[in-house]
PDB file of C-alpha atoms in Angstrom:
ATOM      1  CA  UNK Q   1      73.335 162.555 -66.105  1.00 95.00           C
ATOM      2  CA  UNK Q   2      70.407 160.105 -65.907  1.00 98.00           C
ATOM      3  CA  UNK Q   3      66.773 161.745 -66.005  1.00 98.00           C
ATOM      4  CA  UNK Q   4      64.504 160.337 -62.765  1.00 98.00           C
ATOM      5  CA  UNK Q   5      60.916 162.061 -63.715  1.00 99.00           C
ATOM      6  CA  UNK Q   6      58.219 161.590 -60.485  1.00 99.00           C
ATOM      7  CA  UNK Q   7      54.999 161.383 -62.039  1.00 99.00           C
ATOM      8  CA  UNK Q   8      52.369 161.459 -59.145  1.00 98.00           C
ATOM      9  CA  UNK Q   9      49.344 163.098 -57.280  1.00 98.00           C
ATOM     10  CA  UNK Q  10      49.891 165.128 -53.927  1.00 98.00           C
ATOM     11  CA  UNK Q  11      51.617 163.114 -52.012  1.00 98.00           C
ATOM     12  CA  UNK Q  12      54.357 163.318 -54.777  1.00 98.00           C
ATOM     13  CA  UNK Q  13      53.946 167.320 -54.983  1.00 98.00           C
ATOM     14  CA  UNK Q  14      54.350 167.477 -51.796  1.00 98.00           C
ATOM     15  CA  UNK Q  15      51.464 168.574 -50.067  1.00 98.00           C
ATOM     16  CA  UNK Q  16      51.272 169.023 -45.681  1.00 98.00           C
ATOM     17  CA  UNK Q  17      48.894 167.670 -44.064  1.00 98.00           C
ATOM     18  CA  UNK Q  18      48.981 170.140 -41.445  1.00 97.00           C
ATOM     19  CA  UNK Q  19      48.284 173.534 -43.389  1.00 97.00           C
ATOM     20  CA  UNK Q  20      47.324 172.796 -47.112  1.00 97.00           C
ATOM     21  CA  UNK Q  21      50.775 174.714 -48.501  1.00 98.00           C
ATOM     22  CA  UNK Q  22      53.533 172.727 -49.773  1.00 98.00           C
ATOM     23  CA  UNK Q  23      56.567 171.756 -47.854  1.00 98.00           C
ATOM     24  CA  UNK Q  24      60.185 172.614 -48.985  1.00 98.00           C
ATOM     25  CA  UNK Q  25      62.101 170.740 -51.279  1.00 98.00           C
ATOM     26  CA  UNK Q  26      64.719 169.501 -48.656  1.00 97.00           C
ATOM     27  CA  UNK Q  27      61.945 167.968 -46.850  1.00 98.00           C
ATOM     28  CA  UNK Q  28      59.760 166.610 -50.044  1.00 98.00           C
ATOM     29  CA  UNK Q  29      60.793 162.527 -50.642  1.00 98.00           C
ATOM     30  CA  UNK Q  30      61.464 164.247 -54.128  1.00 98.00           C
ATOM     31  CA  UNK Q  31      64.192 166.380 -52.766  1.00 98.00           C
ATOM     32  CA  UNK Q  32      65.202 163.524 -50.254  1.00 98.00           C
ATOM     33  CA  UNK Q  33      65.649 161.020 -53.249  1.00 98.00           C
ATOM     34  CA  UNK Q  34      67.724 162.939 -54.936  1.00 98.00           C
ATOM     35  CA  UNK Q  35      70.492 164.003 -52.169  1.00 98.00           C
ATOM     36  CA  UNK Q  36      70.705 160.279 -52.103  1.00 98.00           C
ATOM     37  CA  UNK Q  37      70.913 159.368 -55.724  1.00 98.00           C
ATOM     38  CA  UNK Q  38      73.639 162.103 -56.167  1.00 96.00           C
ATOM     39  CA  UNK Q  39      75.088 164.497 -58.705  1.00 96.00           C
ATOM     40  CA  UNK Q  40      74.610 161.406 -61.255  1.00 97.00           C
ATOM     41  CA  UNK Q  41      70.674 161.811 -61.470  1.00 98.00           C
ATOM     42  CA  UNK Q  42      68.338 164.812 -62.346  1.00 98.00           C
ATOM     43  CA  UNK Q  43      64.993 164.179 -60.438  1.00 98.00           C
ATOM     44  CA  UNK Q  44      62.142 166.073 -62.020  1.00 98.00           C
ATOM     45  CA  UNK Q  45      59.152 166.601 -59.438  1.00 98.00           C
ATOM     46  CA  UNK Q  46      55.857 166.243 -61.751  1.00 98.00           C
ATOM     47  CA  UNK Q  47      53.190 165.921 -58.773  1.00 98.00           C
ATOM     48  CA  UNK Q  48      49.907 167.659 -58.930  1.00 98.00           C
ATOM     49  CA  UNK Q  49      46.991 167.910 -55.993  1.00 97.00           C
ATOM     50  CA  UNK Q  50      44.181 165.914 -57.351  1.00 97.00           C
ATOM     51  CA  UNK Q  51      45.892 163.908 -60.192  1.00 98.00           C
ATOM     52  CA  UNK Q  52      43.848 160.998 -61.248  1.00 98.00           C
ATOM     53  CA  UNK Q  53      45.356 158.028 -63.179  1.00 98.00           C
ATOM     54  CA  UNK Q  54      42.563 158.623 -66.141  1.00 98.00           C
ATOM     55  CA  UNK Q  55      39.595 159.746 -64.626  1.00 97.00           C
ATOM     56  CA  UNK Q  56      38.058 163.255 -65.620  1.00 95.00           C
ATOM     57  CA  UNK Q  57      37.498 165.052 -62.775  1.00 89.00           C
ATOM     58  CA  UNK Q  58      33.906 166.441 -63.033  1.00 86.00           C
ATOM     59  CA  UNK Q  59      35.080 169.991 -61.629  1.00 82.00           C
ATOM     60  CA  UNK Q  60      38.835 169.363 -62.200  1.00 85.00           C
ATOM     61  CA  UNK Q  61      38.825 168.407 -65.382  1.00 86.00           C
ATOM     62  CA  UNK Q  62      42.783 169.065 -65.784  1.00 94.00           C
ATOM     63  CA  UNK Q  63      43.554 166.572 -63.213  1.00 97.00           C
ATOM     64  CA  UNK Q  64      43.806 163.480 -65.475  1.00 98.00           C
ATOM     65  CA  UNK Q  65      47.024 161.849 -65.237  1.00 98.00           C
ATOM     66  CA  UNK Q  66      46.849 160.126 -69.005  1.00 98.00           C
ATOM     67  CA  UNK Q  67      45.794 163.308 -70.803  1.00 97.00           C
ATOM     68  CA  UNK Q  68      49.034 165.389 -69.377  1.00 98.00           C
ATOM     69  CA  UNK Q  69      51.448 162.376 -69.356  1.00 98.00           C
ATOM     70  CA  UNK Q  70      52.675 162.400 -73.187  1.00 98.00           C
ATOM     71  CA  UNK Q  71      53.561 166.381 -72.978  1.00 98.00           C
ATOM     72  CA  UNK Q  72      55.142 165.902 -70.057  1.00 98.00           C
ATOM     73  CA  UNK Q  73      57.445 162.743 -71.286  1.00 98.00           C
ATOM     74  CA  UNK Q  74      58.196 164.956 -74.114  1.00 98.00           C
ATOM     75  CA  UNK Q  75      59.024 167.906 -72.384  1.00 98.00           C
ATOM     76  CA  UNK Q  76      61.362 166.142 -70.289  1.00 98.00           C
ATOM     77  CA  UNK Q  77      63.195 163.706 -72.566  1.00 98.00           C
ATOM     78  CA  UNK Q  78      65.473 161.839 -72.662  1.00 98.00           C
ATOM     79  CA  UNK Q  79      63.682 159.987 -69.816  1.00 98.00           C
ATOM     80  CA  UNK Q  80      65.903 157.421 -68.466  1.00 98.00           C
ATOM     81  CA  UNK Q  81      63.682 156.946 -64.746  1.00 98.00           C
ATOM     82  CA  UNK Q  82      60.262 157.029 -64.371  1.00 99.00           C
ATOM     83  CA  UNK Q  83      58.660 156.847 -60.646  1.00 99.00           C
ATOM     84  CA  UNK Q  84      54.637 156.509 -61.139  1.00 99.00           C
ATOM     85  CA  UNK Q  85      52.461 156.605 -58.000  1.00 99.00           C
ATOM     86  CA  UNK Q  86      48.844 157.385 -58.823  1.00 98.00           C
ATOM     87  CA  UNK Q  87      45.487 155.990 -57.877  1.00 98.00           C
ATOM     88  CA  UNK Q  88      44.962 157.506 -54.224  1.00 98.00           C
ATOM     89  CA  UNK Q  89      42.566 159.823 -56.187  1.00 98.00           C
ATOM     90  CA  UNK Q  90      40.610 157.111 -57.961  1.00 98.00           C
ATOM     91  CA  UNK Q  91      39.671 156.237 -54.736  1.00 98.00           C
ATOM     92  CA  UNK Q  92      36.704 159.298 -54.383  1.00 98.00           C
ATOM     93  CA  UNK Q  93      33.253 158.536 -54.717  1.00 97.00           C
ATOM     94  CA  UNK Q  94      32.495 160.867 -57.314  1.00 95.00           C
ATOM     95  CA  UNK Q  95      34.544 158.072 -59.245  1.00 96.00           C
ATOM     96  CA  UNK Q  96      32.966 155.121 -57.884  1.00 95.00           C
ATOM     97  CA  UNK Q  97      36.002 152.825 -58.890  1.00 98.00           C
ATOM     98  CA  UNK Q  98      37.146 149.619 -57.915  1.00 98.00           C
ATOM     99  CA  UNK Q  99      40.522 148.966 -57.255  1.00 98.00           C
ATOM    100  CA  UNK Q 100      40.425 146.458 -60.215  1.00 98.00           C
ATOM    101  CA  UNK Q 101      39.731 149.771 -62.182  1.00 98.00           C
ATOM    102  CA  UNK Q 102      42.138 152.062 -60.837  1.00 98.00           C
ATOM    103  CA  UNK Q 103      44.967 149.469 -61.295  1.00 98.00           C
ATOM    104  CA  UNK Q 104      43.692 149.287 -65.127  1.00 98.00           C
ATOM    105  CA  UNK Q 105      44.135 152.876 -65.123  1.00 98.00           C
ATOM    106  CA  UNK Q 106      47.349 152.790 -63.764  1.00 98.00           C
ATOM    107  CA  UNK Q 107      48.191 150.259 -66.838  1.00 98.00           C
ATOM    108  CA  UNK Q 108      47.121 152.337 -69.247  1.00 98.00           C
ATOM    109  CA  UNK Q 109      49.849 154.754 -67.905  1.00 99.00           C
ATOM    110  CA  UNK Q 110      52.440 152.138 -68.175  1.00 99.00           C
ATOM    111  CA  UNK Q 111      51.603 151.647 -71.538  1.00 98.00           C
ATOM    112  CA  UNK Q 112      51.528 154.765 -72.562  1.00 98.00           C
ATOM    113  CA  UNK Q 113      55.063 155.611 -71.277  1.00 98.00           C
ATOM    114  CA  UNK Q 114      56.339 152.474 -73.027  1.00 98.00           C
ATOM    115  CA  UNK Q 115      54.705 153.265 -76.268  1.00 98.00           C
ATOM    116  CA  UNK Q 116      55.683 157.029 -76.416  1.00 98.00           C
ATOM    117  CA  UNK Q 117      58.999 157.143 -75.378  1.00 98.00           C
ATOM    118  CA  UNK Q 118      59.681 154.425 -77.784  1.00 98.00           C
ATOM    119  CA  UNK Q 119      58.674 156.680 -80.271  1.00 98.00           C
ATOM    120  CA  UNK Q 120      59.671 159.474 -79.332  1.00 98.00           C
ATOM    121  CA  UNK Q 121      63.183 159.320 -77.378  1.00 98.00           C
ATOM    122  CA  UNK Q 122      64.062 156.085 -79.416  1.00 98.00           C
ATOM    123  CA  UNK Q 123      64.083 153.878 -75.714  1.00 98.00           C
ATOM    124  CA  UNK Q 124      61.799 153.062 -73.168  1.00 98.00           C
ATOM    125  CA  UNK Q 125      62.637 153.938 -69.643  1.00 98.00           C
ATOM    126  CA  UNK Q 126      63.102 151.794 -66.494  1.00 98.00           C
ATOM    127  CA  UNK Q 127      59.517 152.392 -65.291  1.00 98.00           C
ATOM    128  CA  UNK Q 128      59.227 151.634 -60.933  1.00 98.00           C
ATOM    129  CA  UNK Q 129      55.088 151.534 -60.540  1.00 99.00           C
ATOM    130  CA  UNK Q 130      54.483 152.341 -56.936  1.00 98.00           C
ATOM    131  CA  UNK Q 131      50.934 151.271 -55.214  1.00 98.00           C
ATOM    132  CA  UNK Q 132      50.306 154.148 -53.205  1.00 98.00           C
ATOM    133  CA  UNK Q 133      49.826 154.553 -49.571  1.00 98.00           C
ATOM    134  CA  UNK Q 134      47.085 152.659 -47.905  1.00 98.00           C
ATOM    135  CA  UNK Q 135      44.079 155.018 -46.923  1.00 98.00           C
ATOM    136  CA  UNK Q 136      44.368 155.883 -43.232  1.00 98.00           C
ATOM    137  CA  UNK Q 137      41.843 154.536 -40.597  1.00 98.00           C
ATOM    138  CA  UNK Q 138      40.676 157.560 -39.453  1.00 98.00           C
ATOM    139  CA  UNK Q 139      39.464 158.815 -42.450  1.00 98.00           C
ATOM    140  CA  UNK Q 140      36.308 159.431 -41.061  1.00 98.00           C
ATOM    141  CA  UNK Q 141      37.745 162.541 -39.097  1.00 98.00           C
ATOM    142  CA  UNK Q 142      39.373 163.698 -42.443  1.00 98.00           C
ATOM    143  CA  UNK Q 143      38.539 167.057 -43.469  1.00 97.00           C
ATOM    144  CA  UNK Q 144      38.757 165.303 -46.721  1.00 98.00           C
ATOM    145  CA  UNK Q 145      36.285 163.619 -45.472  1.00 98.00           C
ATOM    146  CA  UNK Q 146      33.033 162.851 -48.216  1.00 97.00           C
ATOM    147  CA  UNK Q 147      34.825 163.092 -50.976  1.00 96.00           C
ATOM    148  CA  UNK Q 148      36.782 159.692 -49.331  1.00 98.00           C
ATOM    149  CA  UNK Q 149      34.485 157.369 -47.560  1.00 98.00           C
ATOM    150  CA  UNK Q 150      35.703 154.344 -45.349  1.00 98.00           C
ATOM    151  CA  UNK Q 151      35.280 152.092 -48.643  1.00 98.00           C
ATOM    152  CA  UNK Q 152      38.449 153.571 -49.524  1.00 98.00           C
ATOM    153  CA  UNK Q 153      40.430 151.792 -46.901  1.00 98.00           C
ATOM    154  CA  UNK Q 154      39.790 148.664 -48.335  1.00 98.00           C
ATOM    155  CA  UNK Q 155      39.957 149.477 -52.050  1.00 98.00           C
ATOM    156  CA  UNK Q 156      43.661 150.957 -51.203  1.00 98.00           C
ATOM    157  CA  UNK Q 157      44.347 147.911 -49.479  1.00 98.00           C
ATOM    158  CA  UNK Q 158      43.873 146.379 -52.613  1.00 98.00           C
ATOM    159  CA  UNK Q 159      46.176 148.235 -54.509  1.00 98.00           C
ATOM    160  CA  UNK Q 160      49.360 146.455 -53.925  1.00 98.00           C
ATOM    161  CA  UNK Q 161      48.274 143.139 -55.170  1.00 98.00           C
ATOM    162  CA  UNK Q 162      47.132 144.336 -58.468  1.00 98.00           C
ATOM    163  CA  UNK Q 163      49.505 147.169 -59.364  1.00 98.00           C
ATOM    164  CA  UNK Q 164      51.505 143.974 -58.350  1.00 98.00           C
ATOM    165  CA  UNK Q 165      50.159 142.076 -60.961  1.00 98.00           C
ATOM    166  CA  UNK Q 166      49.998 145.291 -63.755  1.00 98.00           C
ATOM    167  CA  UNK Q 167      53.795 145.496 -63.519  1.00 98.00           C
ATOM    168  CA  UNK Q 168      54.297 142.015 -64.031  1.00 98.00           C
ATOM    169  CA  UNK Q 169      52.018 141.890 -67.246  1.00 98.00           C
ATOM    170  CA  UNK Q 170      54.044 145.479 -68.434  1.00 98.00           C
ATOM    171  CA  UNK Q 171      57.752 143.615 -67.137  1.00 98.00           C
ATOM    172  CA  UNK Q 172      58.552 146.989 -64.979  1.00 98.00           C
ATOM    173  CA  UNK Q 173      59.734 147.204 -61.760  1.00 98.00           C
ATOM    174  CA  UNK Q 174      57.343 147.239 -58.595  1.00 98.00           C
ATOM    175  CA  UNK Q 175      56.779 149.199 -55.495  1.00 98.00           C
ATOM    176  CA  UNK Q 176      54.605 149.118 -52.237  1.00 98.00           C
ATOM    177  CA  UNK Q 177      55.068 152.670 -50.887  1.00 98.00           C
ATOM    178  CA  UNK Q 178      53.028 151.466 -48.009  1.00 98.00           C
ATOM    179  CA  UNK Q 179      55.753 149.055 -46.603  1.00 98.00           C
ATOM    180  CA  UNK Q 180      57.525 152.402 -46.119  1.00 98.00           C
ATOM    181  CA  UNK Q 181      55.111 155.067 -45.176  1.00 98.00           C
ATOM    182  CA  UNK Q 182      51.710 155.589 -43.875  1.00 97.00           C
ATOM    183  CA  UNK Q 183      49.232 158.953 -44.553  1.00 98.00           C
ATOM    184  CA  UNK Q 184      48.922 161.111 -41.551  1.00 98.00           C
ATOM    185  CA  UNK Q 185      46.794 160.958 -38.573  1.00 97.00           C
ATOM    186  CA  UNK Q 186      46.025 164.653 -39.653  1.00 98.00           C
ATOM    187  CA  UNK Q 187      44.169 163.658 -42.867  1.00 98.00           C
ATOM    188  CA  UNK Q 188      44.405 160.053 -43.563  1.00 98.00           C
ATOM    189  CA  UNK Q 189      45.582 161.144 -46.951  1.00 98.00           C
ATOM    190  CA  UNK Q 190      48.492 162.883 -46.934  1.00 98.00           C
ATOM    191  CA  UNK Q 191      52.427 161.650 -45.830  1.00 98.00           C
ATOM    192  CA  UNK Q 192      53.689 163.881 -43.645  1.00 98.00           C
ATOM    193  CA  UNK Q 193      57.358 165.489 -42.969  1.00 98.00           C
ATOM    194  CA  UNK Q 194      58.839 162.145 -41.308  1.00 98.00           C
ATOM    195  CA  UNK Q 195      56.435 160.065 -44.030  1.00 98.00           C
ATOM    196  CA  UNK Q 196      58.629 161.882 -46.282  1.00 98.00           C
ATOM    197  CA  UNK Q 197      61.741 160.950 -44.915  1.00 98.00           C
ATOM    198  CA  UNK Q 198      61.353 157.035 -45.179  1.00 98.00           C
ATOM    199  CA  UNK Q 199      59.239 156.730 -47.776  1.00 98.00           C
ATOM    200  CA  UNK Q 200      62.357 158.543 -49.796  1.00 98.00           C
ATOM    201  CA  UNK Q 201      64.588 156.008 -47.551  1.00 98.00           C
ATOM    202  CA  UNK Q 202      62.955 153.154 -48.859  1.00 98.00           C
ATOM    203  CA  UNK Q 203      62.493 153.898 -52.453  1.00 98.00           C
ATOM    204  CA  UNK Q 204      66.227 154.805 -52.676  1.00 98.00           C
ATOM    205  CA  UNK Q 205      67.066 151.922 -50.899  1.00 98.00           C
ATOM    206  CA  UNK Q 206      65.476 149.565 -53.207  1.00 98.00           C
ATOM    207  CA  UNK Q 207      65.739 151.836 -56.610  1.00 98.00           C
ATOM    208  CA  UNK Q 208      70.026 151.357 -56.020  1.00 98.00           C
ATOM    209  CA  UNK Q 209      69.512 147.661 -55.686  1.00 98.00           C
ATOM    210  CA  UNK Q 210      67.190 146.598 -58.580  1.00 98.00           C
ATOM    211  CA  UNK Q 211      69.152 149.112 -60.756  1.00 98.00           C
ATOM    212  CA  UNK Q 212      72.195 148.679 -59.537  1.00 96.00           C
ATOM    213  CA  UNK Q 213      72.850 151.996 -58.760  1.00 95.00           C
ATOM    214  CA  UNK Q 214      76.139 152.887 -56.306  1.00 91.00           C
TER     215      UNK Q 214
END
């Protein structure tokens, strides 16, 4: 059985838009994925609300993504898969961070699971960085609202070019989950039970062809 770990912020715990709980499994793009990967693949759901890619939160201060990722690769191995989508986060203005910045971040994470897993599960896994979703236009209605300003529409619209360009440099495998999904018109932030649905559609979809899985 190959180990698919999903190493992400809310959208990847699977927060709703529509009441702040969590939705079920069935309906998470977690749970989705791995109906359609099969009996062959364990996927591991490591999302958390909040999750930066290395930015201490100033209240939050548990919410960086680098500080948990080696326990969590350890926890877990063997790793054979591992889905990354961070950097939605980054985006707040308590961070002030360009998307040049975030996607650094984001690298650091790459190389980190390289370097680790090396180390410590004698092989590095097949790593899929996924840009995340663009920022919706009405975040300006958000209840989220202040701690995301419009600025971070166009910083997320940069985020596809240069995590582009990260997993190039790191010779991993590349996503754009906004070619798929889009946050909802609830929050601007958040994907939202049909979001789910393709954006699990479309990552399957394209995980069984660069992988070659059946």
């Amino acid at each position: 059985m190959k180990t698919v770990l999903c190493y992400g912020d809310s959208n990847t715990y699977g927060y709703n838009p529509e009441n702040g709980l969590r939705f079920p499994e069935d309906v998470r793009w977690t749970g989705i994925l791995q109906r359609r990967l099969g009996k062959e693949y364990r996927v591991i759901e490591e999302g958390c609300n909040g999750r930066t890619t290395v930015f201490e939160d100033p209240l939050e201060g548990w919410k960086n993504g680098l500080s948990y990722l080696k326990p969590c690769l350890n926890s877990h191995k063997p790793v054979d898969f591992v889905i990354l989508m961070l950097g939605s986060n980054d985006l707040k203005e308590s961070f002030h961070a360009s998307a040049d910045q975030i996607a650094f971040g984001a690298a650091q994470l790459v190389e980190t699971i390289q370097t680790f897993t090396a180390a410590k599960q004698g092989f590095v896994p097949k790593i899929l960085l996924v840009s995340p979703l663009y920022i919706g236009e009405g975040i300006h209605t958000s209840p989220f609202y202040g701690r995301f300003l419009e600025n971070a529409i166009t910083r997320s619209k940069e985020f596809a070019k240069k995590y582009g360009e990260v997993a190039q440099k790191y010779h991993c495998e590349f996503a754009d989950a906004s070619k798929w999904a889009q946050p909802s018109a609830t929050d601007s932030l958040h994907m939202n039970a049909d979001g789910h649905r393709a954006f699990a559609q479309g990552l399957s979809a394209y995980m069984k062809k660069v992988y070659n899985i059946p």
